[in-house]
mmCIF file of C-alpha atoms in Angstrom:
data_model
loop_
_atom_site.group_PDB
_atom_site.id
_atom_site.type_symbol
_atom_site.label_atom_id
_atom_site.label_comp_id
_atom_site.label_asym_id
_atom_site.label_seq_id
_atom_site.Cartn_x
_atom_site.Cartn_y
_atom_site.Cartn_z
ATOM 1 C CA UNK A 1 -0.147 -0.138 0.184
ATOM 2 C CA UNK A 2 1.814 3.420 -0.788
ATOM 3 C CA UNK A 3 1.555 5.971 1.823
ATOM 4 C CA UNK A 4 2.921 9.266 2.136
ATOM 5 C CA UNK A 5 3.773 11.075 -0.668
ATOM 6 C CA UNK A 6 3.949 8.486 -2.718
ATOM 7 C CA UNK A 7 0.000 7.771 -2.546
ATOM 8 C CA UNK A 8 -0.473 11.464 -4.471
ATOM 9 C CA UNK A 9 1.887 10.377 -7.248
ATOM 10 C CA UNK A 10 0.614 7.104 -8.369
ATOM 11 C CA UNK A 11 -1.874 8.503 -10.925
ATOM 12 C CA UNK A 12 1.405 10.186 -13.334
ATOM 13 C CA UNK A 13 2.876 6.914 -12.200
ATOM 14 C CA UNK A 14 -0.171 5.633 -14.522
ATOM 15 C CA UNK A 15 0.340 7.991 -16.702
ATOM 16 C CA UNK A 16 4.585 7.822 -17.101
ATOM 17 C CA UNK A 17 3.068 3.514 -17.903
ATOM 18 C CA UNK A 18 0.969 4.911 -20.532
ATOM 19 C CA UNK A 19 3.499 6.629 -22.297
ATOM 20 C CA UNK A 20 5.975 3.940 -22.529
ATOM 21 C CA UNK A 21 2.925 1.568 -24.338
ATOM 22 C CA UNK A 22 4.543 1.755 -27.635
ATOM 23 C CA UNK A 23 2.129 1.104 -30.360
ATOM 24 C CA UNK A 24 3.243 -0.506 -33.716
ATOM 25 C CA UNK A 25 3.666 2.366 -36.663
ATOM 26 C CA UNK A 26 1.686 2.215 -39.454
ATOM 27 C CA UNK A 27 1.518 -0.341 -41.845
ATOM 28 C CA UNK A 28 4.081 1.143 -44.745
ATOM 29 C CA UNK A 29 5.532 4.111 -42.681
ATOM 30 C CA UNK A 30 9.367 4.568 -44.330
ATOM 31 C CA UNK A 31 12.422 5.226 -42.709
ATOM 32 C CA UNK A 32 14.697 7.467 -42.947
ATOM 33 C CA UNK A 33 17.342 4.586 -42.707
ATOM 34 C CA UNK A 34 16.454 2.234 -44.785
ATOM 35 C CA UNK A 35 18.684 1.996 -47.941
ATOM 36 C CA UNK A 36 21.103 4.668 -46.202
ATOM 37 C CA UNK A 37 22.996 3.440 -43.923
ATOM 38 C CA UNK A 38 26.748 1.293 -44.784
ATOM 39 C CA UNK A 39 27.149 -1.935 -42.916
ATOM 40 C CA UNK A 40 28.869 -1.405 -39.149
ATOM 41 C CA UNK A 41 27.780 1.950 -38.880
ATOM 42 C CA UNK A 42 25.434 2.693 -35.585
ATOM 43 C CA UNK A 43 22.176 3.770 -37.530
ATOM 44 C CA UNK A 44 22.441 0.003 -38.861
ATOM 45 C CA UNK A 45 23.034 -1.973 -35.674
ATOM 46 C CA UNK A 46 19.301 -3.388 -35.069
ATOM 47 C CA UNK A 47 18.857 -2.814 -31.660
ATOM 48 C CA UNK A 48 19.943 0.462 -31.760
ATOM 49 C CA UNK A 49 16.382 0.711 -34.575
ATOM 50 C CA UNK A 50 14.134 -1.130 -32.532
ATOM 51 C CA UNK A 51 14.669 1.477 -29.590
ATOM 52 C CA UNK A 52 14.360 3.937 -32.407
ATOM 53 C CA UNK A 53 11.035 2.756 -32.853
ATOM 54 C CA UNK A 54 9.839 2.242 -29.774
ATOM 55 C CA UNK A 55 10.525 6.095 -28.974
ATOM 56 C CA UNK A 56 8.914 7.372 -31.738
ATOM 57 C CA UNK A 57 5.725 4.779 -31.296
ATOM 58 C CA UNK A 58 6.285 6.265 -27.271
ATOM 59 C CA UNK A 59 6.366 9.990 -28.733
ATOM 60 C CA UNK A 60 3.262 9.568 -31.101
ATOM 61 C CA UNK A 61 0.858 7.342 -28.503
ATOM 62 C CA UNK A 62 2.299 10.027 -25.468
ATOM 63 C CA UNK A 63 0.540 13.358 -27.701
ATOM 64 C CA UNK A 64 -2.896 11.018 -28.417
ATOM 65 C CA UNK A 65 -3.378 10.141 -24.755
ATOM 66 C CA UNK A 66 -2.402 13.913 -23.760
ATOM 67 C CA UNK A 67 -4.811 14.782 -26.675
ATOM 68 C CA UNK A 68 -7.607 12.711 -25.129
ATOM 69 C CA UNK A 69 -7.635 13.629 -21.898
ATOM 70 C CA UNK A 70 -6.947 17.513 -22.641
ATOM 71 C CA UNK A 71 -10.124 16.861 -25.170
ATOM 72 C CA UNK A 72 -12.335 15.280 -21.491
ATOM 73 C CA UNK A 73 -11.054 17.678 -19.287
ATOM 74 C CA UNK A 74 -11.399 20.922 -20.875
ATOM 75 C CA UNK A 75 -13.865 20.143 -23.568
ATOM 76 C CA UNK A 76 -13.958 24.111 -24.670
ATOM 77 C CA UNK A 77 -10.133 24.384 -25.544
ATOM 78 C CA UNK A 78 -9.930 21.365 -27.766
ATOM 79 C CA UNK A 79 -10.805 22.522 -31.248
ATOM 80 C CA UNK A 80 -12.000 19.961 -34.658
ATOM 81 C CA UNK A 81 -8.269 19.446 -35.724
ATOM 82 C CA UNK A 82 -6.991 18.088 -31.851
ATOM 83 C CA UNK A 83 -10.514 15.660 -31.964
ATOM 84 C CA UNK A 84 -9.062 14.992 -35.636
ATOM 85 C CA UNK A 85 -5.576 14.337 -34.301
ATOM 86 C CA UNK A 86 -6.433 12.066 -31.344
ATOM 87 C CA UNK A 87 -7.810 10.147 -34.025
ATOM 88 C CA UNK A 88 -6.738 6.680 -35.555
ATOM 89 C CA UNK A 89 -3.282 7.289 -37.437
ATOM 90 C CA UNK A 90 -2.925 3.373 -38.221
ATOM 91 C CA UNK A 91 -3.337 1.829 -34.940
ATOM 92 C CA UNK A 92 -5.900 2.072 -31.881
ATOM 93 C CA UNK A 93 -5.879 3.066 -28.604
ATOM 94 C CA UNK A 94 -5.419 -0.238 -26.178
ATOM 95 C CA UNK A 95 -8.393 -1.202 -24.156
ATOM 96 C CA UNK A 96 -6.619 -1.557 -20.752
ATOM 97 C CA UNK A 97 -5.096 1.960 -22.074
ATOM 98 C CA UNK A 98 -8.648 3.289 -22.264
ATOM 99 C CA UNK A 99 -9.157 2.108 -18.488
ATOM 100 C CA UNK A 100 -6.509 4.105 -17.318
ATOM 101 C CA UNK A 101 -7.140 7.105 -18.982
ATOM 102 C CA UNK A 102 -10.403 6.920 -17.751
ATOM 103 C CA UNK A 103 -9.276 6.598 -14.403
ATOM 104 C CA UNK A 104 -6.921 9.836 -14.989
ATOM 105 C CA UNK A 105 -9.893 11.414 -16.163
ATOM 106 C CA UNK A 106 -12.119 10.903 -12.891
ATOM 107 C CA UNK A 107 -9.412 11.125 -10.530
ATOM 108 C CA UNK A 108 -8.128 14.232 -11.716
ATOM 109 C CA UNK A 109 -12.312 15.546 -12.238
ATOM 110 C CA UNK A 110 -12.277 15.018 -8.672
ATOM 111 C CA UNK A 111 -10.737 18.380 -7.333
ATOM 112 C CA UNK A 112 -11.422 19.685 -10.362
ATOM 113 C CA UNK A 113 -13.849 21.806 -12.435
ATOM 114 C CA UNK A 114 -14.672 19.348 -15.344
ATOM 115 C CA UNK A 115 -17.590 18.775 -17.708
ATOM 116 C CA UNK A 116 -17.679 16.104 -19.743
ATOM 117 C CA UNK A 117 -21.573 16.813 -21.378
ATOM 118 C CA UNK A 118 -22.381 19.012 -23.961
ATOM 119 C CA UNK A 119 -22.998 21.652 -21.768
ATOM 120 C CA UNK A 120 -19.224 22.577 -22.103
ATOM 121 C CA UNK A 121 -20.009 22.875 -25.407
ATOM 122 C CA UNK A 122 -22.254 26.063 -25.937
ATOM 123 C CA UNK A 123 -21.368 27.712 -27.708
ATOM 124 C CA UNK A 124 -23.903 31.483 -28.367
ATOM 125 C CA UNK A 125 -22.167 32.821 -31.605
ATOM 126 C CA UNK A 126 -24.162 35.600 -31.608
ATOM 127 C CA UNK A 127 -21.841 37.297 -34.590
ATOM 128 C CA UNK A 128 -22.406 33.596 -36.454
ATOM 129 C CA UNK A 129 -26.368 33.923 -36.215
ATOM 130 C CA UNK A 130 -26.517 37.285 -36.993
ATOM 131 C CA UNK A 131 -23.826 37.101 -40.156
ATOM 132 C CA UNK A 132 -26.543 33.719 -41.260
ATOM 133 C CA UNK A 133 -29.330 36.009 -40.955
ATOM 134 C CA UNK A 134 -27.842 38.519 -42.918
ATOM 135 C CA UNK A 135 -26.239 36.597 -45.692
ATOM 136 C CA UNK A 136 -28.362 33.078 -45.522
ATOM 137 C CA UNK A 137 -32.053 34.374 -44.796
ATOM 138 C CA UNK A 138 -33.420 35.421 -48.595
ATOM 139 C CA UNK A 139 -37.064 37.628 -47.899
ATOM 140 C CA UNK A 140 -37.536 37.696 -44.034
ATOM 141 C CA UNK A 141 -36.822 41.210 -42.931
ATOM 142 C CA UNK A 142 -38.480 40.810 -39.730
ATOM 143 C CA UNK A 143 -37.314 37.671 -38.422
ATOM 144 C CA UNK A 144 -33.910 38.986 -39.303
ATOM 145 C CA UNK A 145 -34.698 41.814 -37.431
ATOM 146 C CA UNK A 146 -35.798 40.609 -34.297
ATOM 147 C CA UNK A 147 -34.479 36.776 -33.714
ATOM 148 C CA UNK A 148 -30.704 38.309 -33.353
ATOM 149 C CA UNK A 149 -31.901 40.733 -30.984
ATOM 150 C CA UNK A 150 -34.821 38.902 -28.667
ATOM 151 C CA UNK A 151 -32.210 35.725 -28.379
ATOM 152 C CA UNK A 152 -29.135 37.596 -26.878
ATOM 153 C CA UNK A 153 -31.438 39.985 -24.804
ATOM 154 C CA UNK A 154 -32.819 37.305 -23.487
ATOM 155 C CA UNK A 155 -29.363 34.637 -22.586
ATOM 156 C CA UNK A 156 -27.450 37.616 -21.892
ATOM 157 C CA UNK A 157 -29.460 38.415 -18.665
ATOM 158 C CA UNK A 158 -27.850 37.516 -15.701
ATOM 159 C CA UNK A 159 -31.030 35.645 -13.841
ATOM 160 C CA UNK A 160 -34.078 35.585 -15.998
ATOM 161 C CA UNK A 161 -37.795 34.936 -13.927
ATOM 162 C CA UNK A 162 -38.868 32.886 -16.788
ATOM 163 C CA UNK A 163 -38.157 30.763 -20.495
ATOM 164 C CA UNK A 164 -38.311 32.195 -23.517
ATOM 165 C CA UNK A 165 -41.312 30.921 -25.607
ATOM 166 C CA UNK A 166 -40.464 32.019 -29.698
ATOM 167 C CA UNK A 167 -43.301 30.780 -32.396
ATOM 168 C CA UNK A 168 -42.003 30.877 -35.626
ATOM 169 C CA UNK A 169 -45.239 31.020 -38.016
ATOM 170 C CA UNK A 170 -46.221 30.517 -41.939
ATOM 171 C CA UNK A 171 -46.593 28.562 -44.820
ATOM 172 C CA UNK A 172 -44.473 25.832 -45.596
ATOM 173 C CA UNK A 173 -41.591 26.760 -47.454
ATOM 174 C CA UNK A 174 -40.828 29.555 -45.864
ATOM 175 C CA UNK A 175 -37.622 29.465 -43.770
ATOM 176 C CA UNK A 176 -39.368 28.373 -40.121
ATOM 177 C CA UNK A 177 -36.829 25.526 -40.136
ATOM 178 C CA UNK A 178 -34.259 26.721 -41.450
ATOM 179 C CA UNK A 179 -33.975 29.839 -38.947
ATOM 180 C CA UNK A 180 -34.225 27.314 -36.444
ATOM 181 C CA UNK A 181 -31.611 25.325 -37.914
ATOM 182 C CA UNK A 182 -29.319 29.062 -37.314
ATOM 183 C CA UNK A 183 -30.458 29.353 -33.914
ATOM 184 C CA UNK A 184 -28.968 25.550 -32.484
ATOM 185 C CA UNK A 185 -25.750 25.494 -34.304
ATOM 186 C CA UNK A 186 -24.946 29.410 -33.508
ATOM 187 C CA UNK A 187 -26.147 28.593 -30.258
ATOM 188 C CA UNK A 188 -24.312 24.730 -29.539
ATOM 189 C CA UNK A 189 -21.359 23.566 -31.306
ATOM 190 C CA UNK A 190 -23.038 20.342 -31.429
ATOM 191 C CA UNK A 191 -26.509 21.389 -33.070
ATOM 192 C CA UNK A 192 -29.595 19.207 -33.147
ATOM 193 C CA UNK A 193 -26.972 16.338 -31.459
ATOM 194 C CA UNK A 194 -26.212 18.813 -28.595
ATOM 195 C CA UNK A 195 -27.290 17.343 -25.374
ATOM 196 C CA UNK A 196 -28.962 20.936 -23.850
ATOM 197 C CA UNK A 197 -31.560 20.278 -27.437
ATOM 198 C CA UNK A 198 -34.840 18.187 -27.695
ATOM 199 C CA UNK A 199 -36.585 18.446 -30.908
ATOM 200 C CA UNK A 200 -40.314 17.154 -31.026
ATOM 201 C CA UNK A 201 -42.461 16.492 -33.868
ATOM 202 C CA UNK A 202 -45.761 16.775 -32.943
ATOM 203 C CA UNK A 203 -47.408 13.981 -35.784
ATOM 204 C CA UNK A 204 -44.684 11.443 -34.434
ATOM 205 C CA UNK A 205 -43.808 11.739 -30.862
ATOM 206 C CA UNK A 206 -47.953 12.303 -29.868
ATOM 207 C CA UNK A 207 -49.525 11.274 -32.162
ATOM 208 C CA UNK A 208 -52.288 9.851 -30.085
ATOM 209 C CA UNK A 209 -54.995 11.676 -27.963
ATOM 210 C CA UNK A 210 -55.992 8.847 -25.701
ATOM 211 C CA UNK A 211 -52.241 8.533 -24.581
ATOM 212 C CA UNK A 212 -51.655 12.143 -23.363
ATOM 213 C CA UNK A 213 -51.333 11.576 -19.935
ATOM 214 C CA UNK A 214 -48.277 9.055 -20.768
ATOM 215 C CA UNK A 215 -46.940 11.947 -23.090
ATOM 216 C CA UNK A 216 -47.279 14.228 -20.587
ATOM 217 C CA UNK A 217 -45.278 12.464 -18.319
ATOM 218 C CA UNK A 218 -42.773 11.587 -20.679
ATOM 219 C CA UNK A 219 -42.450 14.791 -21.728
ATOM 220 C CA UNK A 220 -42.210 15.950 -18.193
ATOM 221 C CA UNK A 221 -39.557 13.799 -17.431
ATOM 222 C CA UNK A 222 -37.327 14.895 -20.823
ATOM 223 C CA UNK A 223 -37.317 18.895 -19.950
ATOM 224 C CA UNK A 224 -36.190 18.167 -16.044
ATOM 225 C CA UNK A 225 -33.267 15.663 -17.277
ATOM 226 C CA UNK A 226 -32.572 18.526 -20.087
ATOM 227 C CA UNK A 227 -32.797 21.360 -17.244
ATOM 228 C CA UNK A 228 -30.274 19.024 -14.487
ATOM 229 C CA UNK A 229 -28.478 18.208 -17.431
ATOM 230 C CA UNK A 230 -27.381 21.822 -18.743
ATOM 231 C CA UNK A 231 -27.721 25.217 -17.862
ATOM 232 C CA UNK A 232 -28.746 26.616 -21.053
ATOM 233 C CA UNK A 233 -31.032 23.938 -23.080
ATOM 234 C CA UNK A 234 -33.792 24.400 -25.995
ATOM 235 C CA UNK A 235 -36.893 22.810 -27.032
ATOM 236 C CA UNK A 236 -38.089 22.668 -30.397
ATOM 237 C CA UNK A 237 -41.449 21.360 -31.394
ATOM 238 C CA UNK A 238 -42.715 21.353 -34.798
ATOM 239 C CA UNK A 239 -46.268 21.084 -36.324
ATOM 240 C CA UNK A 240 -46.522 22.771 -32.895
ATOM 241 C CA UNK A 241 -50.630 23.465 -34.150
ATOM 242 C CA UNK A 242 -51.174 19.860 -33.850
ATOM 243 C CA UNK A 243 -49.950 19.737 -30.196
ATOM 244 C CA UNK A 244 -52.579 18.399 -27.094
ATOM 245 C CA UNK A 245 -53.493 21.212 -24.898
ATOM 246 C CA UNK A 246 -52.907 18.713 -22.079
ATOM 247 C CA UNK A 247 -49.099 19.119 -23.158
ATOM 248 C CA UNK A 248 -49.456 22.688 -23.093
ATOM 249 C CA UNK A 249 -50.329 22.200 -19.844
ATOM 250 C CA UNK A 250 -46.516 20.826 -18.734
ATOM 251 C CA UNK A 251 -44.944 23.599 -19.916
ATOM 252 C CA UNK A 252 -47.337 26.493 -18.716
ATOM 253 C CA UNK A 253 -44.881 26.402 -15.211
ATOM 254 C CA UNK A 254 -42.146 27.048 -17.058
ATOM 255 C CA UNK A 255 -43.067 29.613 -18.909
ATOM 256 C CA UNK A 256 -44.793 31.603 -15.549
ATOM 257 C CA UNK A 257 -43.387 34.976 -14.384
ATOM 258 C CA UNK A 258 -42.956 33.226 -11.062
ATOM 259 C CA UNK A 259 -43.645 29.881 -11.378
ATOM 260 C CA UNK A 260 -43.836 27.858 -8.227
ATOM 261 C CA UNK A 261 -40.502 26.451 -6.857
ATOM 262 C CA UNK A 262 -42.043 22.424 -7.156
ATOM 263 C CA UNK A 263 -42.010 23.288 -11.243
ATOM 264 C CA UNK A 264 -39.541 26.128 -10.793
ATOM 265 C CA UNK A 265 -37.025 25.116 -14.069
ATOM 266 C CA UNK A 266 -33.513 23.739 -13.518
ATOM 267 C CA UNK A 267 -31.758 25.990 -16.176
ATOM 268 C CA UNK A 268 -31.482 29.443 -15.392
ATOM 269 C CA UNK A 269 -32.260 29.614 -19.192
ATOM 270 C CA UNK A 270 -34.765 28.046 -20.886
ATOM 271 C CA UNK A 271 -36.281 28.582 -24.307
ATOM 272 C CA UNK A 272 -39.046 26.805 -26.173
ATOM 273 C CA UNK A 273 -39.345 27.367 -29.783
ATOM 274 C CA UNK A 274 -42.621 26.699 -31.247
ATOM 275 C CA UNK A 275 -42.950 25.716 -35.432
ATOM 276 C CA UNK A 276 -46.271 25.848 -36.770
ATOM 277 C CA UNK A 277 -48.221 26.324 -40.564
ATOM 278 C CA UNK A 278 -50.961 27.892 -38.310
ATOM 279 C CA UNK A 279 -52.731 30.457 -39.883
ATOM 280 C CA UNK A 280 -50.544 31.569 -42.910
ATOM 281 C CA UNK A 281 -53.783 32.648 -44.596
ATOM 282 C CA UNK A 282 -54.388 35.330 -41.947
ATOM 283 C CA UNK A 283 -50.265 36.109 -42.858
ATOM 284 C CA UNK A 284 -50.699 36.385 -46.896
ATOM 285 C CA UNK A 285 -54.120 38.054 -46.457
ATOM 286 C CA UNK A 286 -52.690 41.568 -44.395
ATOM 287 C CA UNK A 287 -49.215 41.497 -46.280
ATOM 288 C CA UNK A 288 -51.647 41.302 -49.530
ATOM 289 C CA UNK A 289 -54.079 44.195 -48.264
ATOM 290 C CA UNK A 290 -50.520 46.268 -47.304
ATOM 291 C CA UNK A 291 -49.050 45.902 -50.699
ATOM 292 C CA UNK A 292 -52.446 46.923 -52.718
ATOM 293 C CA UNK A 293 -52.113 49.739 -50.411
ATOM 294 C CA UNK A 294 -48.665 51.157 -51.551
ATOM 295 C CA UNK A 295 -46.941 49.111 -48.900
ATOM 296 C CA UNK A 296 -43.235 48.075 -49.868
ATOM 297 C CA UNK A 297 -42.883 44.399 -48.547
ATOM 298 C CA UNK A 298 -39.993 45.869 -46.639
ATOM 299 C CA UNK A 299 -42.127 48.699 -44.884
ATOM 300 C CA UNK A 300 -44.458 46.144 -43.341
ATOM 301 C CA UNK A 301 -43.344 45.839 -39.475
ATOM 302 C CA UNK A 302 -44.779 43.067 -36.444
ATOM 303 C CA UNK A 303 -46.915 46.063 -35.586
ATOM 304 C CA UNK A 304 -48.770 45.129 -38.622
ATOM 305 C CA UNK A 305 -49.031 41.596 -38.524
ATOM 306 C CA UNK A 306 -49.049 40.649 -34.611
ATOM 307 C CA UNK A 307 -52.144 41.774 -33.454
ATOM 308 C CA UNK A 308 -54.034 39.676 -36.200
ATOM 309 C CA UNK A 309 -52.250 36.350 -35.326
ATOM 310 C CA UNK A 310 -51.676 37.259 -31.654
ATOM 311 C CA UNK A 311 -55.527 36.503 -31.439
ATOM 312 C CA UNK A 312 -56.060 33.854 -33.579
ATOM 313 C CA UNK A 313 -53.422 31.650 -32.481
ATOM 314 C CA UNK A 314 -54.768 32.023 -28.726
ATOM 315 C CA UNK A 315 -57.991 31.876 -29.745
ATOM 316 C CA UNK A 316 -57.167 28.676 -31.732
ATOM 317 C CA UNK A 317 -55.258 26.761 -29.401
ATOM 318 C CA UNK A 318 -54.167 28.525 -26.988
ATOM 319 C CA UNK A 319 -50.693 29.656 -26.975
ATOM 320 C CA UNK A 320 -51.407 32.565 -24.358
ATOM 321 C CA UNK A 321 -47.996 32.380 -22.822
ATOM 322 C CA UNK A 322 -45.886 33.463 -26.244
ATOM 323 C CA UNK A 323 -43.245 36.099 -25.576
ATOM 324 C CA UNK A 324 -42.984 36.534 -29.158
ATOM 325 C CA UNK A 325 -44.788 35.921 -32.359
ATOM 326 C CA UNK A 326 -42.679 36.170 -35.550
ATOM 327 C CA UNK A 327 -44.511 35.392 -39.067
ATOM 328 C CA UNK A 328 -42.688 34.226 -42.018
ATOM 329 C CA UNK A 329 -43.374 35.857 -45.148
ATOM 330 C CA UNK A 330 -44.561 34.036 -48.897
ATOM 331 C CA UNK A 331 -41.273 34.642 -50.378
ATOM 332 C CA UNK A 332 -41.529 36.187 -53.269
ATOM 333 C CA UNK A 333 -39.625 35.135 -56.267
ATOM 334 C CA UNK A 334 -36.677 37.219 -55.951
ATOM 335 C CA UNK A 335 -36.075 35.929 -52.915
ATOM 336 C CA UNK A 336 -35.393 32.124 -53.988
ATOM 337 C CA UNK A 337 -31.872 31.692 -54.596
ATOM 338 C CA UNK A 338 -30.588 29.330 -57.438
ATOM 339 C CA UNK A 339 -29.581 26.292 -56.947
#
């Protein structure tokens, strides 16, 4: 049994052992001394060649171990180039070595602030989001003006008193899912694959009204589990107009300004994003009237559309808790980029 200072050094001894576990070089790798050494020289000595090969393999292995270890402990500082360098290089990480690496990571994280889950990979790249909205999004000036301002303002609030509820409305093909994907990829490095993002499609995840009680239980569990995992969460509901009213009750406590203590959100920042085809006809009707009255498309503001849209949404499905409603206008021919 190790005692005294040796007890604190054993993890580093394990790491040293890992560095000495050499792996074979990639098949077909060239050796600089082959075909050029003279007989009797030190470079031609077989023992020296083996030693040099082992040192080279140990150096490559130690670099790989360090890359894997640093990417687990400091994921924010691990960029894509480092992750690629940690990939297979003609040989695979020994199983025993992986176990030692996991032990070392666990030991380090026992007294250091580590974040092994997706919560570390929150990026909040507002500069990238602004560029996407200005360059890649066409024909939706209302969305371009409001998305960045609303989302950034909410996420930069130190302690928001409720979740943010957003709703994208318009007919199919107007860019609702496109903007939602821009938002996810700007806020999270892993996009929709992030542990902090959950996407639900009403007709796929909640297809049968008779099972609404089961759906409510499952949805509540997924929301709470994700909030406990991440400090910033995003929940997307596609085809939101088809959600059962009972499922909206599950979201209510998170969207009230002063939620009951038992239902208070686990994470400080939670965004609910609803994508809906509801009332695309209302949007088009209002826009058409304004265009006939001499308004240009870019002169149409939220003040023209929101009162009509908000009243219809609340009356139809009870989305009274929405913080912001964004209409997606039908795209004019000039706004459709050629493919």
